[in-house]
CSV table of C-alpha atoms and ligand atoms in Angstrom, one decimal:
chain,number,residue,atom,x,y,z
B,1,MET,CA,29.7,-7.3,-3.0
B,2,LYS,CA,28.7,-3.6,-2.4
B,3,LYS,CA,27.3,-3.6,-6.0
B,4,LEU,CA,25.2,-6.7,-5.2
B,5,PHE,CA,23.9,-5.1,-2.1
B,6,LEU,CA,22.9,-1.9,-4.0
B,7,ILE,CA,21.0,-4.0,-6.6
B,8,PHE,CA,19.3,-5.8,-3.8
B,9,LEU,CA,18.2,-2.5,-2.2
B,10,ILE,CA,17.0,-1.1,-5.6
B,11,THR,CA,15.0,-4.3,-6.2
B,12,VAL,CA,13.4,-4.2,-2.8
B,13,PHE,CA,12.6,-0.5,-3.2
B,14,ILE,CA,11.0,-0.9,-6.7
B,15,GLY,CA,9.1,-4.0,-5.4
B,16,SER,CA,7.7,-2.3,-2.4
B,17,SER,CA,6.8,0.9,-4.2
B,18,SER,CA,4.7,-0.9,-6.8
B,19,HIS,CA,3.0,-2.9,-4.1
B,20,ALA,CA,2.3,0.3,-2.2
B,21,GLN,CA,0.2,1.7,-5.2
B,22,PRO,CA,-3.5,1.1,-4.6
B,23,LYS,CA,-4.9,-1.5,-7.0
B,24,PRO,CA,-7.2,0.1,-9.6
B,25,TYR,CA,-10.7,-1.1,-10.4
B,26,LEU,CA,-11.3,-1.8,-14.0
B,27,ILE,CA,-14.7,-2.5,-15.6
B,28,LEU,CA,-14.6,-3.8,-19.2
B,29,ILE,CA,-18.0,-3.3,-20.8
B,30,SER,CA,-19.1,-4.7,-24.2
B,31,VAL,CA,-22.1,-3.5,-26.2
B,32,ASP,CA,-22.5,-6.3,-28.8
B,33,GLY,CA,-22.6,-5.1,-32.4
B,34,PHE,CA,-22.3,-1.4,-31.5
B,35,ARG,CA,-21.0,0.0,-34.8
B,36,TRP,CA,-18.3,2.7,-34.6
B,37,ASP,CA,-20.6,5.5,-35.9
B,38,TYR,CA,-23.6,4.7,-33.5
B,39,ALA,CA,-21.8,6.9,-31.0
B,40,ASN,CA,-22.0,9.9,-33.4
B,41,ARG,CA,-25.8,9.9,-33.8
B,42,GLY,CA,-26.4,12.4,-31.1
B,43,ILE,CA,-28.4,10.0,-28.9
B,44,THR,CA,-25.7,8.9,-26.4
B,45,PRO,CA,-25.2,11.5,-23.7
B,46,ASN,CA,-23.3,9.1,-21.4
B,47,ILE,CA,-20.9,8.0,-24.1
B,48,ASP,CA,-20.5,11.7,-24.9
B,49,TYR,CA,-19.5,12.2,-21.2
B,50,MET,CA,-16.9,9.5,-21.6
B,51,LYS,CA,-15.6,11.2,-24.8
B,52,ILE,CA,-15.2,14.5,-23.1
B,53,ASN,CA,-13.6,13.1,-19.9
B,54,GLY,CA,-11.7,10.2,-21.2
B,55,VAL,CA,-10.2,8.6,-24.4
B,56,SER,CA,-12.2,8.1,-27.5
B,57,ALA,CA,-11.0,6.2,-30.5
B,58,LEU,CA,-12.3,6.7,-34.0
B,59,SER,CA,-13.1,3.0,-34.0
B,60,LEU,CA,-12.1,-0.4,-32.7
B,61,ARG,CA,-11.0,-2.9,-35.4
B,62,PRO,CA,-12.2,-6.4,-34.9
B,63,ASP,CA,-10.3,-9.5,-36.0
B,64,PHE,CA,-11.4,-11.8,-38.8
B,65,PRO,CA,-14.1,-13.1,-38.8
B,66,SER,CA,-16.0,-10.2,-37.3
B,67,LYS,CA,-18.2,-12.4,-35.1
B,68,THR,CA,-19.1,-12.3,-31.5
B,69,PHE,CA,-17.1,-15.1,-29.7
B,70,PRO,CA,-13.9,-14.9,-31.7
B,71,ASN,CA,-13.7,-11.1,-31.0
B,72,HIS,CA,-14.8,-11.1,-27.3
B,73,TYR,CA,-12.2,-13.8,-26.7
B,74,ALA,CA,-9.5,-11.8,-28.7
B,75,ILE,CA,-10.2,-8.8,-26.5
B,76,VAL,CA,-9.6,-10.6,-23.3
B,77,THR,CA,-6.6,-12.7,-24.5
B,78,GLY,CA,-4.8,-10.4,-26.9
B,79,MET,CA,-4.7,-13.2,-29.5
B,80,TYR,CA,-6.1,-13.5,-33.0
B,81,PRO,CA,-8.9,-16.0,-33.4
B,82,GLU,CA,-6.6,-18.4,-35.3
B,83,ASN,CA,-4.4,-18.4,-32.1
B,84,ASN,CA,-7.0,-18.0,-29.4
B,85,GLY,CA,-8.9,-21.1,-30.7
B,86,LEU,CA,-12.4,-19.5,-31.3
B,87,ILE,CA,-12.2,-19.3,-35.1
B,88,GLU,CA,-16.0,-18.8,-35.4
B,89,ASN,CA,-19.2,-18.8,-33.3
B,90,THR,CA,-19.6,-22.4,-34.7
B,91,PHE,CA,-16.8,-24.6,-35.9
B,92,TYR,CA,-16.0,-28.2,-36.2
B,93,ASP,CA,-13.2,-30.4,-34.9
B,94,PRO,CA,-12.6,-32.9,-37.7
B,95,TYR,CA,-10.4,-35.1,-35.4
B,96,THR,CA,-12.9,-35.7,-32.6
B,97,LYS,CA,-16.0,-34.8,-34.7
B,98,GLU,CA,-17.2,-32.4,-32.0
B,99,THR,CA,-18.8,-29.1,-32.9
B,100,TYR,CA,-18.3,-25.9,-30.9
B,101,LYS,CA,-21.5,-23.8,-30.9
B,102,ILE,CA,-22.3,-20.8,-28.8
B,103,SER,CA,-25.8,-22.1,-28.1
B,104,ASP,CA,-24.4,-25.4,-26.8
B,105,SER,CA,-23.7,-24.6,-23.2
B,106,LEU,CA,-21.7,-27.8,-22.6
B,107,GLN,CA,-19.3,-26.9,-25.4
B,108,VAL,CA,-19.2,-23.3,-24.3
B,109,LYS,CA,-18.0,-24.5,-20.9
B,110,ASN,CA,-15.5,-26.9,-22.3
B,111,GLY,CA,-12.0,-25.4,-21.8
B,112,LYS,CA,-10.5,-27.5,-24.6
B,113,TRP,CA,-11.6,-25.0,-27.2
B,114,TYR,CA,-10.1,-21.9,-25.5
B,115,LEU,CA,-6.4,-21.7,-26.4
B,116,GLY,CA,-5.7,-18.3,-25.0
B,117,GLU,CA,-5.3,-17.1,-21.4
B,118,ALA,CA,-8.1,-14.6,-20.6
B,119,PHE,CA,-7.2,-11.5,-18.7
B,120,TRP,CA,-9.1,-12.8,-15.7
B,121,GLU,CA,-6.8,-15.8,-15.5
B,122,THR,CA,-3.7,-13.7,-15.8
B,123,ALA,CA,-5.1,-11.4,-13.1
B,124,ARG,CA,-6.0,-14.2,-10.8
B,125,ARG,CA,-2.5,-15.7,-11.0
B,126,ASN,CA,-1.3,-12.3,-9.9
B,127,GLY,CA,-3.6,-12.2,-6.8
B,128,ILE,CA,-6.2,-9.9,-8.3
B,129,LYS,CA,-9.8,-10.9,-7.7
B,130,THR,CA,-12.0,-10.9,-10.9
B,131,ALA,CA,-15.6,-11.1,-11.8
B,132,SER,CA,-17.7,-11.3,-15.0
B,133,TYR,CA,-21.3,-10.3,-15.6
B,134,PHE,CA,-21.3,-12.3,-18.8
B,135,TRP,CA,-18.4,-12.6,-21.3
B,136,PRO,CA,-17.7,-15.3,-23.8
B,137,GLY,CA,-15.3,-17.8,-22.1
B,138,SER,CA,-16.2,-16.7,-18.6
B,139,GLU,CA,-18.0,-20.0,-17.8
B,140,MET,CA,-15.3,-22.4,-18.9
B,141,ASN,CA,-13.9,-25.3,-17.0
B,142,PRO,CA,-11.6,-25.8,-15.2
B,143,GLU,CA,-12.4,-23.4,-12.4
B,144,TYR,CA,-9.0,-21.6,-12.3
B,145,ARG,CA,-9.5,-20.5,-15.9
B,146,ARG,CA,-12.7,-18.6,-15.0
B,147,PRO,CA,-13.1,-15.3,-13.1
B,148,ASP,CA,-13.5,-15.7,-9.3
B,149,TYR,CA,-17.2,-14.6,-9.6
B,150,PHE,CA,-19.3,-15.2,-12.8
B,151,GLU,CA,-22.8,-15.5,-14.0
B,152,HIS,CA,-24.2,-18.1,-16.4
B,153,TYR,CA,-25.2,-16.3,-19.6
B,154,GLN,CA,-28.9,-15.5,-19.9
B,155,HIS,CA,-30.1,-13.5,-22.9
B,156,SER,CA,-33.2,-12.3,-21.1
B,157,ARG,CA,-31.5,-11.0,-17.9
B,158,PRO,CA,-32.7,-7.4,-17.4
B,159,PHE,CA,-29.9,-4.9,-18.0
B,160,GLU,CA,-30.4,-3.1,-14.7
B,161,GLU,CA,-29.9,-6.4,-12.9
B,162,ARG,CA,-26.6,-6.7,-14.6
B,163,VAL,CA,-25.5,-3.3,-13.5
B,164,ASN,CA,-26.6,-3.9,-10.0
B,165,GLY,CA,-24.7,-7.2,-10.0
B,166,VAL,CA,-21.5,-5.3,-10.8
B,167,ILE,CA,-22.2,-2.7,-8.1
B,168,ASN,CA,-22.9,-5.5,-5.5
B,169,TRP,CA,-19.5,-7.0,-6.3
B,170,LEU,CA,-17.9,-3.7,-5.7
B,171,LYS,CA,-19.7,-3.4,-2.3
B,172,LEU,CA,-18.1,-6.6,-1.0
B,173,PRO,CA,-15.7,-6.4,1.9
B,174,TYR,CA,-12.3,-5.2,0.5
B,175,THR,CA,-10.6,-8.6,0.6
B,176,GLU,CA,-13.4,-10.3,-1.4
B,177,ARG,CA,-14.0,-7.4,-3.8
B,178,PRO,CA,-13.1,-7.9,-7.4
B,179,HIS,CA,-10.8,-5.4,-9.1
B,180,PHE,CA,-11.5,-6.5,-12.7
B,181,ILE,CA,-15.1,-6.9,-13.8
B,182,THR,CA,-16.7,-7.5,-17.2
B,183,LEU,CA,-20.2,-6.5,-18.2
B,184,TYR,CA,-22.1,-7.3,-21.4
B,185,PHE,CA,-25.2,-6.0,-23.2
B,186,GLU,CA,-26.5,-7.4,-26.5
B,187,ALA,CA,-29.4,-5.0,-27.4
B,188,THR,CA,-27.6,-3.4,-30.4
B,189,ASP,CA,-26.7,-6.7,-31.9
B,190,ASP,CA,-30.2,-8.1,-31.5
B,191,ALA,CA,-31.8,-5.1,-33.1
B,192,GLY,CA,-29.1,-4.8,-35.8
B,193,HIS,CA,-29.7,-8.3,-37.0
B,194,LYS,CA,-33.5,-8.0,-37.0
B,195,TYR,CA,-34.0,-4.5,-38.4
B,196,GLY,CA,-30.7,-3.4,-39.8
B,197,PRO,CA,-28.2,-0.8,-38.6
B,198,ASP,CA,-30.2,2.2,-39.8
B,199,SER,CA,-33.5,1.3,-38.1
B,200,LYS,CA,-35.3,3.1,-35.4
B,201,GLU,CA,-35.1,-0.1,-33.4
B,202,VAL,CA,-31.3,0.1,-33.4
B,203,ASN,CA,-31.5,3.7,-32.2
B,204,GLU,CA,-33.7,2.5,-29.3
B,205,ALA,CA,-31.1,-0.1,-28.4
B,206,ILE,CA,-28.3,2.4,-28.6
B,207,LYS,CA,-30.2,4.7,-26.2
B,208,LYS,CA,-31.0,1.7,-23.8
B,209,GLU,CA,-27.3,0.7,-23.6
B,210,ASP,CA,-26.1,4.3,-23.2
B,211,ALA,CA,-28.6,4.7,-20.3
B,212,MET,CA,-26.9,1.6,-18.7
B,213,ILE,CA,-23.5,3.4,-18.9
B,214,GLY,CA,-25.2,6.3,-17.2
B,215,LEU,CA,-26.7,4.1,-14.5
B,216,LEU,CA,-23.3,2.5,-13.9
B,217,LEU,CA,-21.5,5.9,-13.6
B,218,LYS,CA,-24.2,7.1,-11.2
B,219,LYS,CA,-24.0,4.0,-9.0
B,220,LEU,CA,-20.2,4.1,-9.0
B,221,SER,CA,-20.4,7.7,-7.7
B,222,ASP,CA,-23.0,6.7,-5.0
B,223,ILE,CA,-20.5,4.2,-3.6
B,224,ASN,CA,-17.6,6.7,-3.9
B,225,LEU,CA,-15.7,4.6,-6.5
B,226,SER,CA,-15.8,7.0,-9.5
B,227,ASP,CA,-12.3,8.4,-8.9
B,228,SER,CA,-10.7,5.0,-8.5
B,229,THR,CA,-12.4,3.1,-11.3
B,230,ASP,CA,-11.3,2.8,-14.9
B,231,ILE,CA,-14.0,1.9,-17.5
B,232,ILE,CA,-13.2,0.6,-20.9
B,233,LEU,CA,-16.2,0.5,-23.2
B,234,VAL,CA,-15.9,-1.7,-26.4
B,235,SER,CA,-17.9,-3.5,-29.0
B,236,ASP,CA,-16.9,-6.8,-30.7
B,237,HIS,CA,-17.8,-5.7,-34.2
B,238,GLY,CA,-20.1,-3.5,-36.2
B,239,MET,CA,-23.1,-4.3,-38.5
B,240,THR,CA,-24.1,-3.8,-42.1
B,241,SER,CA,-27.4,-4.0,-44.0
B,242,ILE,CA,-28.3,-7.3,-45.7
B,243,SER,CA,-31.1,-8.4,-47.9
B,244,ASN,CA,-32.4,-11.7,-49.4
B,245,LYS,CA,-31.9,-10.0,-52.8
B,246,ARG,CA,-28.2,-10.2,-52.2
B,247,MET,CA,-27.5,-13.9,-51.9
B,248,VAL,CA,-25.1,-16.3,-53.6
B,249,ASN,CA,-25.8,-20.0,-53.4
B,250,VAL,CA,-22.3,-21.5,-53.3
B,251,GLU,CA,-23.7,-25.0,-53.6
B,252,ASN,CA,-25.2,-24.1,-57.0
B,253,ILE,CA,-21.8,-23.0,-58.2
B,254,LEU,CA,-20.4,-26.4,-57.1
B,255,LYS,CA,-23.4,-28.5,-58.0
B,256,HIS,CA,-21.3,-31.0,-59.9
B,257,TYR,CA,-19.5,-31.8,-56.7
B,258,SER,CA,-22.6,-32.0,-54.7
B,259,GLN,CA,-24.0,-35.1,-56.5
B,260,PRO,CA,-24.5,-37.9,-54.0
B,261,ASP,CA,-22.5,-40.3,-56.2
B,262,ASP,CA,-19.6,-37.9,-56.7
B,263,ALA,CA,-16.4,-38.8,-54.8
B,264,ALA,CA,-15.7,-35.2,-53.9
B,265,LYS,CA,-18.1,-34.5,-51.0
B,266,ILE,CA,-18.0,-31.0,-49.7
B,267,PHE,CA,-18.6,-30.0,-46.2
B,268,TYR,CA,-20.1,-26.5,-45.7
B,269,GLN,CA,-19.4,-24.6,-42.6
B,270,SER,CA,-20.9,-21.2,-41.7
B,271,SER,CA,-23.1,-19.1,-44.0
B,272,GLY,CA,-23.8,-15.4,-44.6
B,273,PRO,CA,-20.8,-13.1,-44.5
B,274,LEU,CA,-18.3,-16.0,-44.7
B,275,MET,CA,-18.3,-19.6,-45.6
B,276,MET,CA,-15.7,-22.2,-45.0
B,277,ILE,CA,-15.7,-25.4,-47.0
B,278,GLN,CA,-13.8,-28.6,-46.9
B,279,PRO,CA,-13.7,-30.7,-50.0
B,280,GLU,CA,-11.8,-34.0,-50.0
B,281,LYS,CA,-8.2,-33.2,-49.6
B,282,THR,CA,-7.3,-34.3,-53.2
B,283,LYS,CA,-9.9,-32.0,-54.6
B,284,VAL,CA,-9.1,-28.7,-52.8
B,285,ASN,CA,-7.4,-27.1,-55.7
B,286,GLU,CA,-10.0,-28.1,-58.2
B,287,VAL,CA,-12.8,-26.8,-56.1
B,288,TYR,CA,-10.9,-23.6,-55.4
B,289,GLN,CA,-10.4,-23.0,-59.1
B,290,ILE,CA,-14.1,-23.4,-59.9
B,291,LEU,CA,-15.0,-20.9,-57.2
B,292,LYS,CA,-12.3,-18.5,-58.4
B,293,ASN,CA,-13.6,-18.7,-62.0
B,294,ASN,CA,-17.2,-18.1,-60.9
B,295,LYS,CA,-16.5,-15.4,-58.3
B,296,ASP,CA,-19.7,-13.5,-57.8
B,297,HIS,CA,-19.9,-11.0,-55.0
B,298,PHE,CA,-17.3,-12.8,-52.9
B,299,GLU,CA,-13.6,-13.4,-52.5
B,300,VAL,CA,-12.2,-16.9,-52.3
B,301,PHE,CA,-9.0,-18.1,-50.7
B,302,THR,CA,-7.3,-21.2,-49.7
B,303,LYS,CA,-5.9,-21.6,-46.2
B,304,ASP,CA,-2.4,-21.2,-47.9
B,305,ASN,CA,-3.1,-18.0,-49.9
B,306,ILE,CA,-5.4,-16.0,-47.7
B,307,PRO,CA,-3.8,-12.6,-47.2
B,308,ALA,CA,-1.7,-12.4,-44.0
B,309,CYS,CA,-3.7,-9.4,-42.7
B,310,TYR,CA,-6.6,-11.7,-41.9
B,311,HIS,CA,-4.5,-13.9,-39.6
B,312,PHE,CA,-6.8,-16.7,-40.5
B,313,SER,CA,-4.8,-19.8,-41.4
B,314,ASN,CA,-2.8,-21.0,-38.4
B,315,ASN,CA,-5.4,-23.3,-36.9
B,316,ALA,CA,-6.1,-26.9,-37.6
B,317,PHE,CA,-9.8,-26.4,-37.5
B,318,ILE,CA,-9.9,-23.8,-40.3
B,319,PRO,CA,-11.1,-25.7,-43.4
B,320,ASP,CA,-9.1,-25.5,-46.6
B,321,ILE,CA,-11.3,-23.0,-48.5
B,322,ILE,CA,-12.5,-19.7,-47.1
B,323,LEU,CA,-15.0,-17.5,-48.9
B,324,ILE,CA,-15.7,-13.9,-47.8
B,325,ALA,CA,-18.8,-12.2,-49.1
B,326,ASP,CA,-18.8,-8.7,-50.4
B,327,MET,CA,-20.2,-6.2,-47.9
B,328,GLY,CA,-24.0,-6.7,-47.5
B,329,TRP,CA,-24.0,-10.0,-49.5
B,330,SER,CA,-24.8,-13.4,-48.0
B,331,LEU,CA,-23.3,-16.8,-49.0
B,332,VAL,CA,-25.7,-19.7,-48.6
B,333,ASP,CA,-25.9,-23.4,-49.4
B,334,ASN,CA,-29.1,-25.4,-50.1
B,335,ASN,CA,-29.7,-25.7,-46.4
B,336,SER,CA,-29.1,-22.2,-45.2
B,337,ILE,CA,-30.9,-20.6,-48.1
B,338,LYS,CA,-34.2,-21.6,-46.5
B,339,TRP,CA,-34.0,-19.3,-43.5
B,340,MET,CA,-32.0,-16.6,-45.4
B,341,LYS,CA,-35.0,-16.3,-47.8
B,342,ASN,CA,-37.1,-14.9,-45.0
B,343,THR,CA,-34.6,-12.1,-44.3
B,344,GLU,CA,-36.0,-9.4,-46.5
B,345,GLU,CA,-34.0,-6.6,-44.7
B,346,GLY,CA,-31.8,-6.9,-41.7
B,347,GLY,CA,-28.2,-6.7,-40.6
B,348,ASN,CA,-25.2,-9.0,-40.3
B,349,HIS,CA,-21.5,-9.0,-39.5
B,350,GLY,CA,-18.6,-11.4,-39.9
B,351,TYR,CA,-17.3,-9.8,-43.1
B,352,ASP,CA,-13.8,-8.4,-43.9
B,353,ASN,CA,-12.7,-7.0,-40.6
B,354,PHE,CA,-10.9,-4.0,-42.3
B,355,ALA,CA,-14.2,-2.8,-43.8
B,356,LEU,CA,-15.5,0.3,-42.0
B,357,ASP,CA,-19.0,-1.1,-41.3
B,358,MET,CA,-17.4,-4.0,-39.3
B,359,ASN,CA,-15.6,-1.6,-36.9
B,360,GLY,CA,-16.8,-1.2,-33.3
B,361,ILE,CA,-16.2,1.3,-30.6
B,362,PHE,CA,-13.5,2.0,-28.0
B,363,PHE,CA,-13.9,4.6,-25.2
B,364,ALA,CA,-12.1,4.7,-21.9
B,365,ILE,CA,-12.4,6.8,-18.8
B,366,GLY,CA,-10.9,6.8,-15.3
B,367,PRO,CA,-7.8,7.7,-13.3
B,368,ASP,CA,-5.4,5.9,-15.7
B,369,PHE,CA,-6.7,7.4,-18.9
B,370,LYS,CA,-6.0,10.7,-20.6
B,371,LYS,CA,-8.8,13.2,-20.5
B,372,GLY,CA,-10.5,14.5,-23.7
B,373,TYR,CA,-8.0,12.5,-25.8
B,374,LYS,CA,-9.0,11.5,-29.3
B,375,THR,CA,-7.2,8.8,-31.3
B,376,GLY,CA,-7.6,6.8,-34.5
B,377,THR,CA,-8.5,3.2,-35.0
B,378,ILE,CA,-7.4,0.8,-32.2
B,379,ASN,CA,-6.9,-3.0,-32.7
B,380,ASN,CA,-8.9,-5.1,-30.3
B,381,ILE,CA,-5.9,-7.4,-29.6
B,382,ASP,CA,-4.0,-4.6,-28.0
B,383,ILE,CA,-6.5,-4.2,-25.1
B,384,TYR,CA,-5.2,-7.3,-23.2
B,385,PRO,CA,-1.6,-5.9,-22.8
B,386,LEU,CA,-3.2,-2.5,-21.9
B,387,MET,CA,-5.1,-4.1,-19.1
B,388,CYS,CA,-2.0,-5.8,-17.9
B,389,ARG,CA,-0.2,-2.5,-17.9
B,390,ILE,CA,-3.0,-0.9,-15.8
B,391,PHE,CA,-2.5,-3.6,-13.1
B,392,ASN,CA,1.3,-3.7,-13.6
B,393,ILE,CA,1.3,-7.4,-14.3
B,394,THR,CA,3.2,-9.3,-16.9
B,395,PRO,CA,1.2,-10.4,-20.0
B,396,ARG,CA,1.5,-13.9,-21.5
B,397,SER,CA,4.4,-13.9,-23.8
B,398,ASN,CA,2.6,-15.6,-26.7
B,399,ILE,CA,0.1,-12.9,-27.5
B,400,ASP,CA,-0.5,-11.0,-30.7
B,401,GLY,CA,-1.3,-7.6,-29.2
B,402,LYS,CA,1.3,-5.0,-28.5
B,403,LEU,CA,1.4,-2.6,-25.6
B,404,GLU,CA,3.3,0.0,-27.6
B,405,ASN,CA,0.4,0.3,-30.1
B,406,ILE,CA,-2.0,1.5,-27.4
B,407,GLU,CA,-0.2,2.7,-24.2
B,408,TYR,CA,-0.1,6.3,-25.4
B,409,ILE,CA,-3.8,6.6,-24.3
B,410,LEU,CA,-2.7,6.2,-20.6
B,411,LYS,CA,-1.9,9.2,-18.5
B,412,GLY,CA,1.8,9.9,-18.3
B,413,TYR,CA,2.6,9.0,-21.9
V,501,AMP,P1,-23.6,-13.4,-33.2
V,501,AMP,O1,-24.4,-12.2,-33.5
V,501,AMP,O2,-24.1,-14.6,-33.9
V,501,AMP,O3,-22.1,-13.2,-33.5
V,501,AMP,O4,-23.7,-13.6,-31.6
V,501,AMP,C1,-24.4,-12.8,-30.7
V,501,AMP,C2,-25.1,-13.6,-29.7
V,501,AMP,O5,-24.2,-14.3,-28.9
V,501,AMP,C3,-25.9,-12.8,-28.7
V,501,AMP,O6,-27.2,-12.5,-29.2
V,501,AMP,C4,-26.0,-13.6,-27.5
V,501,AMP,O7,-27.2,-14.3,-27.4
V,501,AMP,C5,-24.9,-14.6,-27.7
V,501,AMP,N1,-24.0,-14.5,-26.6
V,501,AMP,C6,-23.3,-13.5,-26.1
V,501,AMP,N2,-22.5,-13.7,-25.0
V,501,AMP,C7,-22.8,-15.0,-24.8
V,501,AMP,C8,-22.3,-15.9,-23.7
V,501,AMP,N3,-21.5,-15.5,-22.8
V,501,AMP,N4,-22.8,-17.2,-23.7
V,501,AMP,C9,-23.6,-17.6,-24.7
V,501,AMP,N5,-24.1,-16.8,-25.7
V,501,AMP,C10,-23.7,-15.5,-25.7
V,502,ZN,ZN1,-21.4,-9.7,-31.5
V,503,ZN,ZN1,-24.5,-10.5,-34.1
């Protein structure tokens, strides 16, 4: 009985002491397509400030495929795309015949595609107010799966307005104020696609985004929240140069199967860095063998033999055959070749996520992070358990990320 009473006392003590801790503020910022080395070009004074006063990782490894929605959603769920549901920016549900597409706002809002639990939902369940100034998945239905406050995505929304929006949330009365906020900028991705990663336009985009980090830091200081706010700055993937001189027309390789009277119709999904194709079920092996025997600047796998490191098979919507282009090459079919032909020089991502060019950035600063600490490559799926640790809340049990891979960047470890 005495023992039970002691356990009761200890539980009450631990419970009350963790409640007594002030809740941190955490701002998670994404700069889309910001390649790992962009921060080493000597044009990012505000990121340099974060490096000196916080944690800087050599790079942030995305998941396969190194695309925008699969990776943003992996960051906030701690789950690989095969498990979080967003296997590509565009993909097809062969059972309902619906297509998820990031430009289709109805589908983007449809919660059926999102199989993970985003950090804002975990936080809300734990009584933490959350907000999002843009993030893939932040607009989904039903309401309880979204952040408490959110904005509908608008590509043209001025960046200063986004920063001001975050600051305005932090100026709300304490009981209404969010403690977790996301913020998103797409300038580096836009310029990277259009002009390539080594262009002066990308450097301008880098400077513009870095200036927004500076503006946010300044405004946080103006409202006296610098000392109580953690900031994690990430990107979803990197970027590599492409050219219309480096194209492979996969439909040409399979032209025998593309004849209208042929029984083996092939359904092409995605183009560029990766292509997924679905032949008739009885023809999968045959089509795979043809592609394997005519491999030209790409790798080809079936859903059953794709290397485990890609974590890209455990999902009913992944087609049976997956092709990954060599870095800088583009896979096309007779349809997509038309617009690829106009891309004389530019950039793209979506390739092998272990390739250095596909790596993004990870920097963190604030009361919970070590100061001036440099580490190697971090996996983006480990960020969700890290954020749960910062708020002392329990992560979902079915995630892929691991706290022990990343917690050493926190103070006290
Ligand atoms: P991609 O380069 O094709 O992987 O995707 C990048 C594009 O995704 C950006 O240029 C944005 O226009 C778009 N995007 C980013 N966030 C969102 C969002 N929350 N809702 C809709 N589109 C988005
Ligand atoms: Zn992106
Ligand atoms: Zn992009």
